[in-house]
Amino acid sequence: VEIEEQAEIVEEKSNCDLLDLAQKMFIALYDRATNEEKKSAQEFVMNAVVEKGMVPVYEWAVQHSKFGKFQVTVTAEQIDSIKKKNDEKIEEFKVKEKEAEEKFGETEIRAARLAHANFLKSIADKSAAVTQYRLTEEKTVGVGPKLDLVFSVLQLALFWDDVPLIKSQVEKAHKLLDEGGDWERRNQLKVYESAYLMKLRQFSKAAELLQQSIATFTCTELMTYNTFIFYTVVLSLVSCDRPTLKSKIINAPEILQVIREMPAVGQLMTSLYECKYRDFFSALVEVSEMVGRDRYLSSHFSFYIREIRVKAYLQFLDPYSSVSLESMANAFGVSVEFLDGELSRFIGTGKISCKIDKIAGLVESQRPDSRNLTYQQIIKQGDSLLNRVQKLARVINV
């Protein structure tokens, strides 16, 4: 019982530590962060290294210090002392594991291995922790406890941005859930998978999974509830149609309770739906900063800001066959020159189907012919397939 309690305590602490530390590590290297913010984040990271014995995080910091991006303040002597303490702690866990194997049953052996694995996770030693969790799984019975081990590995994989490991663990969790599993763990997996999908820029699927978890969110070991709502709203805005936004986001009581604490996100949500485009652009400035500072969304910053602007422009143009550039610019609170450049770029890339009459100062919508478009796509794909078959035939003939 004592070993099991120790395992639970270590895991609870490591979850909280990893949650805060991952974002601090990101801010410490974030190009658009102020020098004060970077310094504060780097001090936080170094304190975590010393207080929690996170040697792998120290090694990460040393790697980045070589490029002048991180100031390492922990000395070699301190690290040697930390390594020694960690080795002593690990040796204690090994002794307890051996004792459990010699004197007790499967439950005690599993508890001892789990305590060891959770400790390795608490110091962010991914490789050793993953190995230890696999050993723990050998003594684990039932889908639920096995899923908990997968979630622990997923936390480490997300912490270190190990995408292949994230993918393998998500697939493993789905296979386990096919065998059974309670609703709580099913909902937990949706949040973990949404984090993975955010990294892959699959915003539509991620938003869908987050929406399904709004009323039953329990995955606080991965993100706070406010952060969860932030992801749900910003991803839904860029990927969902108006009816879905209305029913799943704007009218959701769980979101309305929290959105007050994020006024810019709330303004972005309501202004886009209510077609208040000037307010939309104003809120987007602040929300874009939040997106840029988020470790999951930052790498997709330009894509996200571009797509949500395109969505606003398309929504504005939808009722019109033509509209003046000046009135559209006034609606968005931007200059005619800025809007002209924006629309030209999006028209050129095929994001917006319209044309600009510079002489008349008009934007003329071009309704896409879906049937003709489908026909053209089939012809294009058929030509591509025919070319590939011909190339293959030549190779076979040779």
PDB file of N, CA, C and O in Angstrom, residues 320-389:
ATOM      1  N   TYR A 320     -22.746  39.065 -51.426  1.00  0.00           N
ATOM      2  CA  TYR A 320     -22.644  40.048 -52.507  1.00  0.00           C
ATOM      3  C   TYR A 320     -22.189  39.414 -53.816  1.00  0.00           C
ATOM      4  O   TYR A 320     -21.385  38.493 -53.830  1.00  0.00           O
ATOM      5  N   SER A 321     -22.707  39.980 -54.921  1.00  0.00           N
ATOM      6  CA  SER A 321     -22.133  39.658 -56.227  1.00  0.00           C
ATOM      7  C   SER A 321     -20.981  40.609 -56.511  1.00  0.00           C
ATOM      8  O   SER A 321     -20.014  40.259 -57.194  1.00  0.00           O
ATOM      9  N   SER A 322     -21.077  41.828 -55.951  1.00  0.00           N
ATOM     10  CA  SER A 322     -19.973  42.788 -56.026  1.00  0.00           C
ATOM     11  C   SER A 322     -20.112  43.787 -54.887  1.00  0.00           C
ATOM     12  O   SER A 322     -21.227  44.066 -54.423  1.00  0.00           O
ATOM     13  N   VAL A 323     -18.992  44.303 -54.436  1.00  0.00           N
ATOM     14  CA  VAL A 323     -18.977  45.277 -53.345  1.00  0.00           C
ATOM     15  C   VAL A 323     -17.769  46.171 -53.537  1.00  0.00           C
ATOM     16  O   VAL A 323     -16.740  45.745 -54.070  1.00  0.00           O
ATOM     17  N   SER A 324     -17.870  47.410 -53.133  1.00  0.00           N
ATOM     18  CA  SER A 324     -16.755  48.338 -53.340  1.00  0.00           C
ATOM     19  C   SER A 324     -15.635  48.034 -52.349  1.00  0.00           C
ATOM     20  O   SER A 324     -15.879  47.642 -51.196  1.00  0.00           O
ATOM     21  N   LEU A 325     -14.421  48.246 -52.808  1.00  0.00           N
ATOM     22  CA  LEU A 325     -13.252  48.046 -51.940  1.00  0.00           C
ATOM     23  C   LEU A 325     -13.312  48.970 -50.737  1.00  0.00           C
ATOM     24  O   LEU A 325     -12.953  48.585 -49.619  1.00  0.00           O
ATOM     25  N   GLU A 326     -13.794  50.179 -50.958  1.00  0.00           N
ATOM     26  CA  GLU A 326     -13.831  51.170 -49.874  1.00  0.00           C
ATOM     27  C   GLU A 326     -14.775  50.745 -48.758  1.00  0.00           C
ATOM     28  O   GLU A 326     -14.427  50.815 -47.572  1.00  0.00           O
ATOM     29  N   SER A 327     -15.966  50.280 -49.122  1.00  0.00           N
ATOM     30  CA  SER A 327     -16.924  49.867 -48.087  1.00  0.00           C
ATOM     31  C   SER A 327     -16.436  48.622 -47.354  1.00  0.00           C
ATOM     32  O   SER A 327     -16.630  48.488 -46.132  1.00  0.00           O
ATOM     33  N   MET A 328     -15.788  47.715 -48.074  1.00  0.00           N
ATOM     34  CA  MET A 328     -15.246  46.516 -47.430  1.00  0.00           C
ATOM     35  C   MET A 328     -14.103  46.886 -46.492  1.00  0.00           C
ATOM     36  O   MET A 328     -14.001  46.357 -45.381  1.00  0.00           O
ATOM     37  N   ALA A 329     -13.251  47.819 -46.931  1.00  0.00           N
ATOM     38  CA  ALA A 329     -12.143  48.262 -46.078  1.00  0.00           C
ATOM     39  C   ALA A 329     -12.668  48.940 -44.818  1.00  0.00           C
ATOM     40  O   ALA A 329     -12.149  48.739 -43.715  1.00  0.00           O
ATOM     41  N   ASN A 330     -13.727  49.751 -44.959  1.00  0.00           N
ATOM     42  CA  ASN A 330     -14.328  50.409 -43.798  1.00  0.00           C
ATOM     43  C   ASN A 330     -14.909  49.387 -42.825  1.00  0.00           C
ATOM     44  O   ASN A 330     -14.829  49.552 -41.605  1.00  0.00           O
ATOM     45  N   ALA A 331     -15.516  48.337 -43.368  1.00  0.00           N
ATOM     46  CA  ALA A 331     -16.106  47.303 -42.517  1.00  0.00           C
ATOM     47  C   ALA A 331     -15.047  46.603 -41.673  1.00  0.00           C
ATOM     48  O   ALA A 331     -15.295  46.265 -40.508  1.00  0.00           O
ATOM     49  N   PHE A 332     -13.863  46.408 -42.235  1.00  0.00           N
ATOM     50  CA  PHE A 332     -12.788  45.713 -41.515  1.00  0.00           C
ATOM     51  C   PHE A 332     -11.870  46.667 -40.762  1.00  0.00           C
ATOM     52  O   PHE A 332     -10.986  46.219 -40.019  1.00  0.00           O
ATOM     53  N   GLY A 333     -12.049  47.957 -40.962  1.00  0.00           N
ATOM     54  CA  GLY A 333     -11.220  48.929 -40.261  1.00  0.00           C
ATOM     55  C   GLY A 333      -9.788  48.973 -40.754  1.00  0.00           C
ATOM     56  O   GLY A 333      -8.861  49.200 -39.968  1.00  0.00           O
ATOM     57  N   VAL A 334      -9.602  48.763 -42.070  1.00  0.00           N
ATOM     58  CA  VAL A 334      -8.259  48.794 -42.660  1.00  0.00           C
ATOM     59  C   VAL A 334      -8.281  49.736 -43.865  1.00  0.00           C
ATOM     60  O   VAL A 334      -9.344  50.178 -44.318  1.00  0.00           O
ATOM     61  N   SER A 335      -7.111  50.025 -44.389  1.00  0.00           N
ATOM     62  CA  SER A 335      -7.029  50.899 -45.555  1.00  0.00           C
ATOM     63  C   SER A 335      -7.373  50.118 -46.827  1.00  0.00           C
ATOM     64  O   SER A 335      -7.269  48.888 -46.865  1.00  0.00           O
ATOM     65  N   VAL A 336      -7.762  50.862 -47.870  1.00  0.00           N
ATOM     66  CA  VAL A 336      -8.074  50.240 -49.151  1.00  0.00           C
ATOM     67  C   VAL A 336      -6.830  49.561 -49.721  1.00  0.00           C
ATOM     68  O   VAL A 336      -6.915  48.463 -50.292  1.00  0.00           O
ATOM     69  N   GLU A 337      -5.678  50.194 -49.548  1.00  0.00           N
ATOM     70  CA  GLU A 337      -4.424  49.628 -50.066  1.00  0.00           C
ATOM     71  C   GLU A 337      -4.109  48.299 -49.400  1.00  0.00           C
ATOM     72  O   GLU A 337      -3.696  47.331 -50.058  1.00  0.00           O
ATOM     73  N   PHE A 338      -4.287  48.230 -48.071  1.00  0.00           N
ATOM     74  CA  PHE A 338      -4.025  46.983 -47.342  1.00  0.00           C
ATOM     75  C   PHE A 338      -4.963  45.879 -47.805  1.00  0.00           C
ATOM     76  O   PHE A 338      -4.538  44.757 -48.084  1.00  0.00           O
ATOM     77  N   LEU A 339      -6.249  46.223 -47.910  1.00  0.00           N
ATOM     78  CA  LEU A 339      -7.240  45.222 -48.310  1.00  0.00           C
ATOM     79  C   LEU A 339      -6.985  44.748 -49.736  1.00  0.00           C
ATOM     80  O   LEU A 339      -7.107  43.549 -50.030  1.00  0.00           O
ATOM     81  N   ASP A 340      -6.621  45.674 -50.620  1.00  0.00           N
ATOM     82  CA  ASP A 340      -6.321  45.321 -52.004  1.00  0.00           C
ATOM     83  C   ASP A 340      -5.182  44.315 -52.064  1.00  0.00           C
ATOM     84  O   ASP A 340      -5.244  43.314 -52.795  1.00  0.00           O
ATOM     85  N   GLY A 341      -4.130  44.566 -51.278  1.00  0.00           N
ATOM     86  CA  GLY A 341      -2.993  43.645 -51.240  1.00  0.00           C
ATOM     87  C   GLY A 341      -3.364  42.294 -50.663  1.00  0.00           C
ATOM     88  O   GLY A 341      -2.937  41.250 -51.179  1.00  0.00           O
ATOM     89  N   GLU A 342      -4.163  42.300 -49.596  1.00  0.00           N
ATOM     90  CA  GLU A 342      -4.610  41.054 -48.963  1.00  0.00           C
ATOM     91  C   GLU A 342      -5.419  40.206 -49.934  1.00  0.00           C
ATOM     92  O   GLU A 342      -5.138  39.019 -50.140  1.00  0.00           O
ATOM     93  N   LEU A 343      -6.430  40.820 -50.526  1.00  0.00           N
ATOM     94  CA  LEU A 343      -7.304  40.073 -51.426  1.00  0.00           C
ATOM     95  C   LEU A 343      -6.544  39.573 -52.657  1.00  0.00           C
ATOM     96  O   LEU A 343      -6.763  38.445 -53.114  1.00  0.00           O
ATOM     97  N   SER A 344      -5.646  40.407 -53.178  1.00  0.00           N
ATOM     98  CA  SER A 344      -4.864  39.996 -54.351  1.00  0.00           C
ATOM     99  C   SER A 344      -4.048  38.749 -54.048  1.00  0.00           C
ATOM    100  O   SER A 344      -3.958  37.829 -54.872  1.00  0.00           O
ATOM    101  N   ARG A 345      -3.455  38.735 -52.873  1.00  0.00           N
ATOM    102  CA  ARG A 345      -2.639  37.578 -52.484  1.00  0.00           C
ATOM    103  C   ARG A 345      -3.498  36.324 -52.338  1.00  0.00           C
ATOM    104  O   ARG A 345      -3.126  35.250 -52.811  1.00  0.00           O
ATOM    105  N   PHE A 346      -4.654  36.467 -51.706  1.00  0.00           N
ATOM    106  CA  PHE A 346      -5.521  35.305 -51.490  1.00  0.00           C
ATOM    107  C   PHE A 346      -6.179  34.844 -52.790  1.00  0.00           C
ATOM    108  O   PHE A 346      -6.431  33.652 -52.972  1.00  0.00           O
ATOM    109  N   ILE A 347      -6.473  35.773 -53.682  1.00  0.00           N
ATOM    110  CA  ILE A 347      -7.025  35.398 -54.994  1.00  0.00           C
ATOM    111  C   ILE A 347      -5.972  34.631 -55.788  1.00  0.00           C
ATOM    112  O   ILE A 347      -6.271  33.615 -56.431  1.00  0.00           O
ATOM    113  N   GLY A 348      -4.730  35.114 -55.720  1.00  0.00           N
ATOM    114  CA  GLY A 348      -3.638  34.469 -56.449  1.00  0.00           C
ATOM    115  C   GLY A 348      -3.365  33.048 -55.998  1.00  0.00           C
ATOM    116  O   GLY A 348      -2.960  32.192 -56.802  1.00  0.00           O
ATOM    117  N   THR A 349      -3.593  32.785 -54.716  1.00  0.00           N
ATOM    118  CA  THR A 349      -3.349  31.435 -54.189  1.00  0.00           C
ATOM    119  C   THR A 349      -4.592  30.561 -54.228  1.00  0.00           C
ATOM    120  O   THR A 349      -4.565  29.412 -53.774  1.00  0.00           O
ATOM    121  N   GLY A 350      -5.689  31.102 -54.750  1.00  0.00           N
ATOM    122  CA  GLY A 350      -6.911  30.317 -54.872  1.00  0.00           C
ATOM    123  C   GLY A 350      -7.726  30.218 -53.595  1.00  0.00           C
ATOM    124  O   GLY A 350      -8.680  29.438 -53.529  1.00  0.00           O
ATOM    125  N   LYS A 351      -7.387  30.999 -52.577  1.00  0.00           N
ATOM    126  CA  LYS A 351      -8.120  30.951 -51.311  1.00  0.00           C
ATOM    127  C   LYS A 351      -9.478  31.642 -51.417  1.00  0.00           C
ATOM    128  O   LYS A 351     -10.439  31.250 -50.747  1.00  0.00           O
ATOM    129  N   ILE A 352      -9.528  32.704 -52.243  1.00  0.00           N
ATOM    130  CA  ILE A 352     -10.766  33.456 -52.406  1.00  0.00           C
ATOM    131  C   ILE A 352     -11.116  33.496 -53.894  1.00  0.00           C
ATOM    132  O   ILE A 352     -10.264  33.849 -54.725  1.00  0.00           O
ATOM    133  N   SER A 353     -12.358  33.153 -54.208  1.00  0.00           N
ATOM    134  CA  SER A 353     -12.802  33.114 -55.606  1.00  0.00           C
ATOM    135  C   SER A 353     -13.519  34.421 -55.948  1.00  0.00           C
ATOM    136  O   SER A 353     -14.731  34.550 -55.773  1.00  0.00           O
ATOM    137  N   CYS A 354     -12.753  35.401 -56.389  1.00  0.00           N
ATOM    138  CA  CYS A 354     -13.315  36.678 -56.816  1.00  0.00           C
ATOM    139  C   CYS A 354     -12.279  37.407 -57.659  1.00  0.00           C
ATOM    140  O   CYS A 354     -11.154  36.923 -57.822  1.00  0.00           O
ATOM    141  N   LYS A 355     -12.653  38.572 -58.175  1.00  0.00           N
ATOM    142  CA  LYS A 355     -11.691  39.380 -58.917  1.00  0.00           C
ATOM    143  C   LYS A 355     -11.880  40.841 -58.524  1.00  0.00           C
ATOM    144  O   LYS A 355     -12.962  41.256 -58.087  1.00  0.00           O
ATOM    145  N   ILE A 356     -10.802  41.623 -58.682  1.00  0.00           N
ATOM    146  CA  ILE A 356     -10.824  43.025 -58.294  1.00  0.00           C
ATOM    147  C   ILE A 356     -10.826  43.891 -59.548  1.00  0.00           C
ATOM    148  O   ILE A 356      -9.944  43.767 -60.400  1.00  0.00           O
ATOM    149  N   ASP A 357     -11.817  44.759 -59.646  1.00  0.00           N
ATOM    150  CA  ASP A 357     -11.887  45.745 -60.724  1.00  0.00           C
ATOM    151  C   ASP A 357     -11.259  47.037 -60.193  1.00  0.00           C
ATOM    152  O   ASP A 357     -11.905  47.818 -59.484  1.00  0.00           O
ATOM    153  N   LYS A 358      -9.988  47.255 -60.528  1.00  0.00           N
ATOM    154  CA  LYS A 358      -9.257  48.399 -59.984  1.00  0.00           C
ATOM    155  C   LYS A 358      -9.843  49.722 -60.466  1.00  0.00           C
ATOM    156  O   LYS A 358      -9.839  50.717 -59.731  1.00  0.00           O
ATOM    157  N   ILE A 359     -10.337  49.741 -61.694  1.00  0.00           N
ATOM    158  CA  ILE A 359     -10.861  50.987 -62.246  1.00  0.00           C
ATOM    159  C   ILE A 359     -12.138  51.396 -61.525  1.00  0.00           C
ATOM    160  O   ILE A 359     -12.308  52.546 -61.106  1.00  0.00           O
ATOM    161  N   ALA A 360     -13.053  50.447 -61.385  1.00  0.00           N
ATOM    162  CA  ALA A 360     -14.325  50.738 -60.707  1.00  0.00           C
ATOM    163  C   ALA A 360     -14.208  50.668 -59.187  1.00  0.00           C
ATOM    164  O   ALA A 360     -15.108  51.111 -58.469  1.00  0.00           O
ATOM    165  N   GLY A 361     -13.104  50.098 -58.693  1.00  0.00           N
ATOM    166  CA  GLY A 361     -12.935  49.957 -57.246  1.00  0.00           C
ATOM    167  C   GLY A 361     -13.872  48.950 -56.646  1.00  0.00           C
ATOM    168  O   GLY A 361     -14.378  49.142 -55.529  1.00  0.00           O
ATOM    169  N   LEU A 362     -14.098  47.861 -57.371  1.00  0.00           N
ATOM    170  CA  LEU A 362     -15.057  46.847 -56.922  1.00  0.00           C
ATOM    171  C   LEU A 362     -14.376  45.492 -56.713  1.00  0.00           C
ATOM    172  O   LEU A 362     -13.395  45.172 -57.374  1.00  0.00           O
ATOM    173  N   VAL A 363     -14.955  44.716 -55.798  1.00  0.00           N
ATOM    174  CA  VAL A 363     -14.602  43.304 -55.641  1.00  0.00           C
ATOM    175  C   VAL A 363     -15.786  42.511 -56.148  1.00  0.00           C
ATOM    176  O   VAL A 363     -16.902  42.629 -55.618  1.00  0.00           O
ATOM    177  N   GLU A 364     -15.574  41.714 -57.185  1.00  0.00           N
ATOM    178  CA  GLU A 364     -16.652  40.951 -57.803  1.00  0.00           C
ATOM    179  C   GLU A 364     -16.500  39.470 -57.478  1.00  0.00           C
ATOM    180  O   GLU A 364     -15.477  38.861 -57.775  1.00  0.00           O
ATOM    181  N   SER A 365     -17.516  38.917 -56.849  1.00  0.00           N
ATOM    182  CA  SER A 365     -17.472  37.500 -56.457  1.00  0.00           C
ATOM    183  C   SER A 365     -17.658  36.615 -57.672  1.00  0.00           C
ATOM    184  O   SER A 365     -18.427  36.936 -58.580  1.00  0.00           O
ATOM    185  N   GLN A 366     -16.958  35.502 -57.666  1.00  0.00           N
ATOM    186  CA  GLN A 366     -17.097  34.508 -58.724  1.00  0.00           C
ATOM    187  C   GLN A 366     -17.550  33.207 -58.078  1.00  0.00           C
ATOM    188  O   GLN A 366     -16.763  32.525 -57.427  1.00  0.00           O
ATOM    189  N   ARG A 367     -18.835  32.894 -58.222  1.00  0.00           N
ATOM    190  CA  ARG A 367     -19.362  31.688 -57.597  1.00  0.00           C
ATOM    191  C   ARG A 367     -18.754  30.463 -58.264  1.00  0.00           C
ATOM    192  O   ARG A 367     -18.889  30.289 -59.481  1.00  0.00           O
ATOM    193  N   PRO A 368     -18.081  29.617 -57.515  1.00  0.00           N
ATOM    194  CA  PRO A 368     -17.481  28.435 -58.127  1.00  0.00           C
ATOM    195  C   PRO A 368     -18.548  27.440 -58.583  1.00  0.00           C
ATOM    196  O   PRO A 368     -19.532  27.202 -57.888  1.00  0.00           O
ATOM    197  N   ASP A 369     -18.352  26.903 -59.779  1.00  0.00           N
ATOM    198  CA  ASP A 369     -19.235  25.857 -60.307  1.00  0.00           C
ATOM    199  C   ASP A 369     -18.733  24.513 -59.779  1.00  0.00           C
ATOM    200  O   ASP A 369     -17.760  23.969 -60.273  1.00  0.00           O
ATOM    201  N   SER A 370     -19.379  24.004 -58.738  1.00  0.00           N
ATOM    202  CA  SER A 370     -18.884  22.798 -58.061  1.00  0.00           C
ATOM    203  C   SER A 370     -18.855  21.594 -59.004  1.00  0.00           C
ATOM    204  O   SER A 370     -17.937  20.777 -58.959  1.00  0.00           O
ATOM    205  N   ARG A 371     -19.864  21.499 -59.897  1.00  0.00           N
ATOM    206  CA  ARG A 371     -19.910  20.360 -60.812  1.00  0.00           C
ATOM    207  C   ARG A 371     -18.736  20.426 -61.804  1.00  0.00           C
ATOM    208  O   ARG A 371     -18.059  19.430 -62.047  1.00  0.00           O
ATOM    209  N   ASN A 372     -18.484  21.617 -62.346  1.00  0.00           N
ATOM    210  CA  ASN A 372     -17.385  21.778 -63.298  1.00  0.00           C
ATOM    211  C   ASN A 372     -16.036  21.575 -62.612  1.00  0.00           C
ATOM    212  O   ASN A 372     -15.109  20.983 -63.177  1.00  0.00           O
ATOM    213  N   LEU A 373     -15.947  22.062 -61.354  1.00  0.00           N
ATOM    214  CA  LEU A 373     -14.713  21.898 -60.600  1.00  0.00           C
ATOM    215  C   LEU A 373     -14.408  20.421 -60.358  1.00  0.00           C
ATOM    216  O   LEU A 373     -13.269  19.970 -60.513  1.00  0.00           O
ATOM    217  N   THR A 374     -15.431  19.665 -59.986  1.00  0.00           N
ATOM    218  CA  THR A 374     -15.261  18.225 -59.769  1.00  0.00           C
ATOM    219  C   THR A 374     -14.827  17.528 -61.053  1.00  0.00           C
ATOM    220  O   THR A 374     -13.952  16.656 -61.049  1.00  0.00           O
ATOM    221  N   TYR A 375     -15.452  17.932 -62.170  1.00  0.00           N
ATOM    222  CA  TYR A 375     -15.107  17.359 -63.474  1.00  0.00           C
ATOM    223  C   TYR A 375     -13.641  17.623 -63.806  1.00  0.00           C
ATOM    224  O   TYR A 375     -12.916  16.712 -64.247  1.00  0.00           O
ATOM    225  N   GLN A 376     -13.189  18.871 -63.599  1.00  0.00           N
ATOM    226  CA  GLN A 376     -11.806  19.233 -63.894  1.00  0.00           C
ATOM    227  C   GLN A 376     -10.825  18.450 -63.012  1.00  0.00           C
ATOM    228  O   GLN A 376      -9.763  18.015 -63.476  1.00  0.00           O
ATOM    229  N   GLN A 377     -11.191  18.259 -61.732  1.00  0.00           N
ATOM    230  CA  GLN A 377     -10.332  17.502 -60.818  1.00  0.00           C
ATOM    231  C   GLN A 377     -10.214  16.050 -61.266  1.00  0.00           C
ATOM    232  O   GLN A 377      -9.137  15.458 -61.213  1.00  0.00           O
ATOM    233  N   ILE A 378     -11.331  15.448 -61.728  1.00  0.00           N
ATOM    234  CA  ILE A 378     -11.311  14.059 -62.189  1.00  0.00           C
ATOM    235  C   ILE A 378     -10.433  13.919 -63.431  1.00  0.00           C
ATOM    236  O   ILE A 378      -9.640  12.976 -63.551  1.00  0.00           O
ATOM    237  N   ILE A 379     -10.561  14.878 -64.362  1.00  0.00           N
ATOM    238  CA  ILE A 379      -9.747  14.851 -65.568  1.00  0.00           C
ATOM    239  C   ILE A 379      -8.261  14.953 -65.220  1.00  0.00           C
ATOM    240  O   ILE A 379      -7.411  14.206 -65.754  1.00  0.00           O
ATOM    241  N   LYS A 380      -7.953  15.866 -64.298  1.00  0.00           N
ATOM    242  CA  LYS A 380      -6.557  16.063 -63.895  1.00  0.00           C
ATOM    243  C   LYS A 380      -5.989  14.815 -63.237  1.00  0.00           C
ATOM    244  O   LYS A 380      -4.867  14.376 -63.532  1.00  0.00           O
ATOM    245  N   GLN A 381      -6.767  14.218 -62.319  1.00  0.00           N
ATOM    246  CA  GLN A 381      -6.315  13.009 -61.630  1.00  0.00           C
ATOM    247  C   GLN A 381      -6.204  11.839 -62.604  1.00  0.00           C
ATOM    248  O   GLN A 381      -5.301  11.010 -62.499  1.00  0.00           O
ATOM    249  N   GLY A 382      -7.126  11.789 -63.587  1.00  0.00           N
ATOM    250  CA  GLY A 382      -7.068  10.726 -64.594  1.00  0.00           C
ATOM    251  C   GLY A 382      -5.834  10.833 -65.454  1.00  0.00           C
ATOM    252  O   GLY A 382      -5.176   9.816 -65.756  1.00  0.00           O
ATOM    253  N   ASP A 383      -5.467  12.057 -65.864  1.00  0.00           N
ATOM    254  CA  ASP A 383      -4.248  12.272 -66.646  1.00  0.00           C
ATOM    255  C   ASP A 383      -3.013  11.848 -65.858  1.00  0.00           C
ATOM    256  O   ASP A 383      -2.097  11.217 -66.396  1.00  0.00           O
ATOM    257  N   SER A 384      -3.008  12.193 -64.561  1.00  0.00           N
ATOM    258  CA  SER A 384      -1.879  11.827 -63.715  1.00  0.00           C
ATOM    259  C   SER A 384      -1.753  10.313 -63.600  1.00  0.00           C
ATOM    260  O   SER A 384      -0.647   9.759 -63.688  1.00  0.00           O
ATOM    261  N   LEU A 385      -2.896   9.633 -63.400  1.00  0.00           N
ATOM    262  CA  LEU A 385      -2.889   8.173 -63.284  1.00  0.00           C
ATOM    263  C   LEU A 385      -2.434   7.532 -64.599  1.00  0.00           C
ATOM    264  O   LEU A 385      -1.641   6.580 -64.595  1.00  0.00           O
ATOM    265  N   LEU A 386      -2.899   8.056 -65.725  1.00  0.00           N
ATOM    266  CA  LEU A 386      -2.524   7.517 -67.037  1.00  0.00           C
ATOM    267  C   LEU A 386      -1.020   7.651 -67.280  1.00  0.00           C
ATOM    268  O   LEU A 386      -0.373   6.713 -67.778  1.00  0.00           O
ATOM    269  N   ASN A 387      -0.461   8.797 -66.904  1.00  0.00           N
ATOM    270  CA  ASN A 387       0.982   9.002 -67.063  1.00  0.00           C
ATOM    271  C   ASN A 387       1.784   8.012 -66.231  1.00  0.00           C
ATOM    272  O   ASN A 387       2.799   7.462 -66.677  1.00  0.00           O
ATOM    273  N   ARG A 388       1.327   7.754 -64.995  1.00  0.00           N
ATOM    274  CA  ARG A 388       2.028   6.817 -64.113  1.00  0.00           C
ATOM    275  C   ARG A 388       1.952   5.392 -64.656  1.00  0.00           C
ATOM    276  O   ARG A 388       2.909   4.637 -64.590  1.00  0.00           O
ATOM    277  N   VAL A 389       0.782   5.019 -65.208  1.00  0.00           N
ATOM    278  CA  VAL A 389       0.620   3.678 -65.787  1.00  0.00           C
ATOM    279  C   VAL A 389       1.527   3.509 -66.996  1.00  0.00           C
ATOM    280  O   VAL A 389       2.167   2.456 -67.180  1.00  0.00           O
TER     281      VAL A 389
END
